[in-house]
Coordinates of C-alpha atoms in Angstrom, one line a residue:
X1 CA 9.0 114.5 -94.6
X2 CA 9.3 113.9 -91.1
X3 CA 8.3 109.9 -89.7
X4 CA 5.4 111.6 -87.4
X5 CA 3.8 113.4 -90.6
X6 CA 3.9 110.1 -92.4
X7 CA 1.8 108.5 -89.6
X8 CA -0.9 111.3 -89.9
X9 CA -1.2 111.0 -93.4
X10 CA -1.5 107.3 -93.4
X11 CA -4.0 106.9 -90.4
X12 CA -5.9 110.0 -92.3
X13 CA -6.0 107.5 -95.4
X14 CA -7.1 104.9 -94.0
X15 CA -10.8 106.6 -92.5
X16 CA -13.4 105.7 -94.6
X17 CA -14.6 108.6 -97.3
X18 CA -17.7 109.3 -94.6
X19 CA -16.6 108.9 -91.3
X20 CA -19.9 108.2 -88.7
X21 CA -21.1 110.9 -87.1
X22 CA -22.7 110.8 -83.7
X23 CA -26.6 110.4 -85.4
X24 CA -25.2 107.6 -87.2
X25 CA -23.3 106.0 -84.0
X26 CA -26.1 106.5 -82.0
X27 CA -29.2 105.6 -84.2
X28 CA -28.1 103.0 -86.7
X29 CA -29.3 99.5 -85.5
X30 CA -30.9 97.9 -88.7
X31 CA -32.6 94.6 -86.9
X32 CA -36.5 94.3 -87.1
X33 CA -38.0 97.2 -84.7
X34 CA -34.6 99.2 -84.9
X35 CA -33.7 101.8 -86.7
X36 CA -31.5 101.9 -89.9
X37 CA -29.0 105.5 -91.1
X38 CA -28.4 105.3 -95.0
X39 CA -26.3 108.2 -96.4
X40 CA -27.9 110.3 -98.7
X41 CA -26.3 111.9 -102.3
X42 CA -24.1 114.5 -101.8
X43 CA -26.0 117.7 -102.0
X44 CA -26.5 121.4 -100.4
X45 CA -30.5 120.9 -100.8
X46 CA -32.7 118.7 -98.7
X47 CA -33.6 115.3 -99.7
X48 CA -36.7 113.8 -99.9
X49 CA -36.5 109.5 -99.6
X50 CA -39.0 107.1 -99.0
X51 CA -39.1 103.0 -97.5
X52 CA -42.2 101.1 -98.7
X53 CA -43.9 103.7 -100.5
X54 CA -43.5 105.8 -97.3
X55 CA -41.6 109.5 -96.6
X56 CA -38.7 109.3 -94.2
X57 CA -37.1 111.3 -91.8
X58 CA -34.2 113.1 -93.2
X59 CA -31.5 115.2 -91.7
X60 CA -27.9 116.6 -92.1
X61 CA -25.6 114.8 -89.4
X62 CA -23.1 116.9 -88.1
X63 CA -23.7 119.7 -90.3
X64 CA -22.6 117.9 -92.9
X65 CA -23.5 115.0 -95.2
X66 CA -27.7 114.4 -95.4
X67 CA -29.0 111.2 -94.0
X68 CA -32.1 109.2 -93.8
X69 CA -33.4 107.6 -90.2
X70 CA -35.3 104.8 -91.4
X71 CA -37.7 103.1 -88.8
X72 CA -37.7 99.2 -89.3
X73 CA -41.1 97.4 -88.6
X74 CA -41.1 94.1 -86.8
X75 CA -42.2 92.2 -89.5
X76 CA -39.6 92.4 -92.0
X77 CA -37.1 89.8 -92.1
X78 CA -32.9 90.0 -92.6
X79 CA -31.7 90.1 -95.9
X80 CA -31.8 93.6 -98.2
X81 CA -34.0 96.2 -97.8
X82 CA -34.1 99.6 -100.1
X83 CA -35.0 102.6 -99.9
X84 CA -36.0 105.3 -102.8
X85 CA -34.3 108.8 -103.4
X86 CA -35.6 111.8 -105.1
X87 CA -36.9 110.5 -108.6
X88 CA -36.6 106.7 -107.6
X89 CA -32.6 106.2 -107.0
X90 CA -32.8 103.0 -104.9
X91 CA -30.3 102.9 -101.6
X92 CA -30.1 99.7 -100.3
X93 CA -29.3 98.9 -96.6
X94 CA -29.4 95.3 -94.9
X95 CA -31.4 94.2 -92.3
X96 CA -29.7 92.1 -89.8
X97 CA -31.1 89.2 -87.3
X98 CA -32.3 89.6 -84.2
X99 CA -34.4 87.0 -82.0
X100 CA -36.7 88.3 -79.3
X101 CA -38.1 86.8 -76.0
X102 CA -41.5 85.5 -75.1
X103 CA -43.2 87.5 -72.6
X104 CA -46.4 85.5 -70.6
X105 CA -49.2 87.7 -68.7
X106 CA -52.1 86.8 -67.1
X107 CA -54.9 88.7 -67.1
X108 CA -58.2 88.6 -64.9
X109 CA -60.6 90.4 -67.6
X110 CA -61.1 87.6 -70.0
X111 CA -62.5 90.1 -72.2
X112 CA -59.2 92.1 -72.6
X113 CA -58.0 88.7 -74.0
X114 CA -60.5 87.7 -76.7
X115 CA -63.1 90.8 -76.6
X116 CA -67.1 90.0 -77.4
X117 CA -68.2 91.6 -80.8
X118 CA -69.4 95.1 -79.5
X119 CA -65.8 95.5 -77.8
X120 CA -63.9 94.3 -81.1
X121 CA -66.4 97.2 -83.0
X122 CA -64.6 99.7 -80.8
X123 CA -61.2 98.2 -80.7
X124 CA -61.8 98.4 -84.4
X125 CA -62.5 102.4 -84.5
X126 CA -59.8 102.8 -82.1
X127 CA -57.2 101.3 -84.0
X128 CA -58.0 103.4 -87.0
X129 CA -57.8 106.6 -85.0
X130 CA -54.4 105.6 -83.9
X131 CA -53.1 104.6 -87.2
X132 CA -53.8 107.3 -89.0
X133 CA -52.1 109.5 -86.6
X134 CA -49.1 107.6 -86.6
X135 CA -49.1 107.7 -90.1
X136 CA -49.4 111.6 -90.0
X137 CA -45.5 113.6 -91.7
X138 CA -45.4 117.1 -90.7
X139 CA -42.2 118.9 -92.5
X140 CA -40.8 120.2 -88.8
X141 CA -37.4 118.9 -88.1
X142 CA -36.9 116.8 -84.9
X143 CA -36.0 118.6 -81.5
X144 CA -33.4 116.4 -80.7
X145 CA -32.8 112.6 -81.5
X146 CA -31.3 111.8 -78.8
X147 CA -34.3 111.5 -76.2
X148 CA -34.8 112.1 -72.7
X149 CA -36.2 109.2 -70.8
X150 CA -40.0 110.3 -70.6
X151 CA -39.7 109.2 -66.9
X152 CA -37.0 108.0 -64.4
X153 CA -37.6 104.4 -63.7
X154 CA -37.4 101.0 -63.9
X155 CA -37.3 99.3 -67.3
X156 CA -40.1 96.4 -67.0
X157 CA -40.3 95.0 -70.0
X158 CA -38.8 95.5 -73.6
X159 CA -39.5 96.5 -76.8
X160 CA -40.0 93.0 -79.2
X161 CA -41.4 90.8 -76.5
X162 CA -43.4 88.1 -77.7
X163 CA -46.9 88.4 -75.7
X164 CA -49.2 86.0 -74.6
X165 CA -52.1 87.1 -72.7
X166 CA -53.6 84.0 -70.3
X167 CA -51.9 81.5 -72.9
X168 CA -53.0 83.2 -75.9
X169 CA -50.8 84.8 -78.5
X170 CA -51.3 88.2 -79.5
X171 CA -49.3 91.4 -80.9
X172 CA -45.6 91.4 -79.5
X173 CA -44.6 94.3 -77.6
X174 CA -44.4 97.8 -79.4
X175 CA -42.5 99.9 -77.2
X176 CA -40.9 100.3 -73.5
X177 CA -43.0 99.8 -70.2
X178 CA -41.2 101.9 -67.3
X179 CA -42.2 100.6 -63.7
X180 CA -43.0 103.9 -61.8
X181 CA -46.1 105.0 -59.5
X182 CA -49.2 106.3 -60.7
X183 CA -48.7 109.9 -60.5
X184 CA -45.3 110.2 -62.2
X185 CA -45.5 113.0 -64.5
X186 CA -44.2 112.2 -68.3
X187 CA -42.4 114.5 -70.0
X188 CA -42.3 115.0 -73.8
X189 CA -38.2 113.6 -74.8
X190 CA -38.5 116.0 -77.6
X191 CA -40.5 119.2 -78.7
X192 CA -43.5 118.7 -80.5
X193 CA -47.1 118.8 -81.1
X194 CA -49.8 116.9 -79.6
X195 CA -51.6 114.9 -82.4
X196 CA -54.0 112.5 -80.9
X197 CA -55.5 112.2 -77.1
X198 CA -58.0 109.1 -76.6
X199 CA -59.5 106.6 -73.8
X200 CA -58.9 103.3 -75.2
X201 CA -60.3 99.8 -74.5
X202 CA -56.4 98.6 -74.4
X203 CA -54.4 101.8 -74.3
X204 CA -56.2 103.7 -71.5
X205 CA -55.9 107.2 -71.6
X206 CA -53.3 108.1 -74.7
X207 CA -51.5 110.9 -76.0
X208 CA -49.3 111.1 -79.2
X209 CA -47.0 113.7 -80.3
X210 CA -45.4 114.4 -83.2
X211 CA -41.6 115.7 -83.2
X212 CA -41.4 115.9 -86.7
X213 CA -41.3 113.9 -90.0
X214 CA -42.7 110.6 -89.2
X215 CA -41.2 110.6 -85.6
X216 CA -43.6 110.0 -83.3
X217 CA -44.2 109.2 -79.4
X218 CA -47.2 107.5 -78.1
X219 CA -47.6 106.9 -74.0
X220 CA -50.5 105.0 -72.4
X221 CA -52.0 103.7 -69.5
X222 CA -52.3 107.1 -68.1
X223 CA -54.0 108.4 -65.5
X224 CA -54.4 111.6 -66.4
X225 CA -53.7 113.6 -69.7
X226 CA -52.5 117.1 -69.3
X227 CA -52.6 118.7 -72.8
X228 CA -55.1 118.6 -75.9
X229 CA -54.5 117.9 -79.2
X230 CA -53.2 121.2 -81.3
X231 CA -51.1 121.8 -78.4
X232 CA -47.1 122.6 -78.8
X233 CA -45.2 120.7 -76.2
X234 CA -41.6 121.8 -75.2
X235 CA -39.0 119.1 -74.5
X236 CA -39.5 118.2 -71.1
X237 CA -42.8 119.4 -70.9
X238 CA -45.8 116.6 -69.1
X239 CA -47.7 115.2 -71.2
X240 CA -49.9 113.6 -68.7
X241 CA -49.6 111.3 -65.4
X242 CA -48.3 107.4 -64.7
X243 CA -51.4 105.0 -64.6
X244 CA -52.9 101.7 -64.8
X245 CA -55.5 102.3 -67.3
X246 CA -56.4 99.7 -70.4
X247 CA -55.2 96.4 -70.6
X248 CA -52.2 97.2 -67.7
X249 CA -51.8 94.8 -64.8
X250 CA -50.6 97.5 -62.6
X251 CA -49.3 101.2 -62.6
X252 CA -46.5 101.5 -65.6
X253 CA -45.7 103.5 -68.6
X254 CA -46.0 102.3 -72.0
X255 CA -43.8 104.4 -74.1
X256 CA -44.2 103.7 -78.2
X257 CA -41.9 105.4 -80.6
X258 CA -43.1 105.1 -85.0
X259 CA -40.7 105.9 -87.3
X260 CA -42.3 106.4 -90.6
X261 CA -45.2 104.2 -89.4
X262 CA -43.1 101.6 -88.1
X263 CA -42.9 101.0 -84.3
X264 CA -39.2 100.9 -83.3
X265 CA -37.2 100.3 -80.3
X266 CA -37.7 103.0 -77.9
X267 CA -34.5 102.1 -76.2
X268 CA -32.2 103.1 -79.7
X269 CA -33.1 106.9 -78.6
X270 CA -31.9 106.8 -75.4
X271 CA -29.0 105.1 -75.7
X272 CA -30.1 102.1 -74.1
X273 CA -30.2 99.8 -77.2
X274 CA -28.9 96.1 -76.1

């Protein structure tokens, strides 16, 4: 047996039983609002898995083994998380730490800060409108999971931020804001349908779309919307226009990505991920 074969067979040893494929590589950041890839059972049929009662995105990496993509929400803490397979198999995966900044904005419209009663009814009906369309699971496979930036700019502020609004507290920051002009056309970073299109008292003009199995992109702020809901949208297809609309303190684009219902670093599906 010659030295060089030896070598081979050694270094072919010592790889692990599942090496990582490039999903895996690219996607696998299991901090709160990232993103966490748990092999699946070995199997030629597709698997169904759940986290926190809710279905997951599922896919074969590389042709090969089947994987879940399971979206992380903000509000968990480090430790051990599970997910459920099939009849109930649990999977666990752990959840490591991961401290985000604060982020302080000041904001002229007192009433985009702490809202009168007839505002919060609408902020109210709104929310529900959005929820339930990022709760919505369609059974199409993703496009691509490795995005396209939805525009070319300027990163302004992350994913995570801890905001507070004239002094105030509020929700921390759910996706990526991209500095670019009003006018800048968005394109969809993956195929999909449009789910949801809305003029919201924070959001501005909104559209969602759904690529597939609990994967979904939300960008606001707009101002203008291009497509209606039912529509199919082809990656790199506009969705709408840059704008200032909502609570926005100048032209930007707020870019949200939910992974079964969980809001999720952006930035993890575009390679970005710091």
């Amino acid at each position: 047996m010659s030295r060089l074969f030896v070598v081979i067979l050694l270094a072919c040893l010592a790889l692990p039983l599942h090496a990582e494929g490039f999903l895996t590589r690219l996607l696998d950041k299991p901090v709160p609002g990232g993103v966490a890839v748990v092999p699946l059972p070995e199997t030629d049929e597709p698997v169904k898995a759940t986290y926190q009662g809710k279905p997951v995105l599922t896919v074969r990496e590389d042709g090969k083994r089947w994987i879940a993509i399971v979206g992380i929400p903000l509000t968990v803490k480090p430790g051990t998380e599970q997910i459920e397979v099939g009849s109930g198999q649990p999977l666990s995966f752990t959840v490591q730490p991961r401290e985000y900044e604060a982020q302080h904005i000041t904001l002229r419209n007192q009433q985009q800060v702490t809202p009168d009663a007839a505002r919060l009814k609408r902020i109210q009906r709104e929310l529900e409108e959005q929820i339930a369309a990022y709760r919505q699971f369609s059974p199409r496979q993703p496009s691509n999971l490795l995005f396209d930036r939805p525009v070319d700019g300027r990163l302004s502020s992350a994913f995570g931020l801890r905001r507070f609004f004239n002094g105030e507290e509020r929700n921390p920051h759910s996706g990526l804001d991209f500095a670019v002009p009003t006018g800048t056309p968005i394109k969809a970073p993956a195929a999909g349908q449009v789910i949801l299109v809305g003029d919201y008292f924070f959001n501005g003009k909104t559209v969602f779309v759904d690529h597939g199995q609990g994967l979904i992109s939300m960008f606001c702020h707009l101002s203008d919307i291009d497509v209606k809901v039912g529509d199919e949208i082809n990656r790199g297809g506009v969705v709408g226009k840059v704008g200032a609309t909502g609570r926005a303190t100048g032209p930007h684009l707020h870019w949200n990505v939910s992974l079964n219902d969980a809001r999720v670093d952006p930035a993890i599906f575009i390679g970005a991920f710091e």
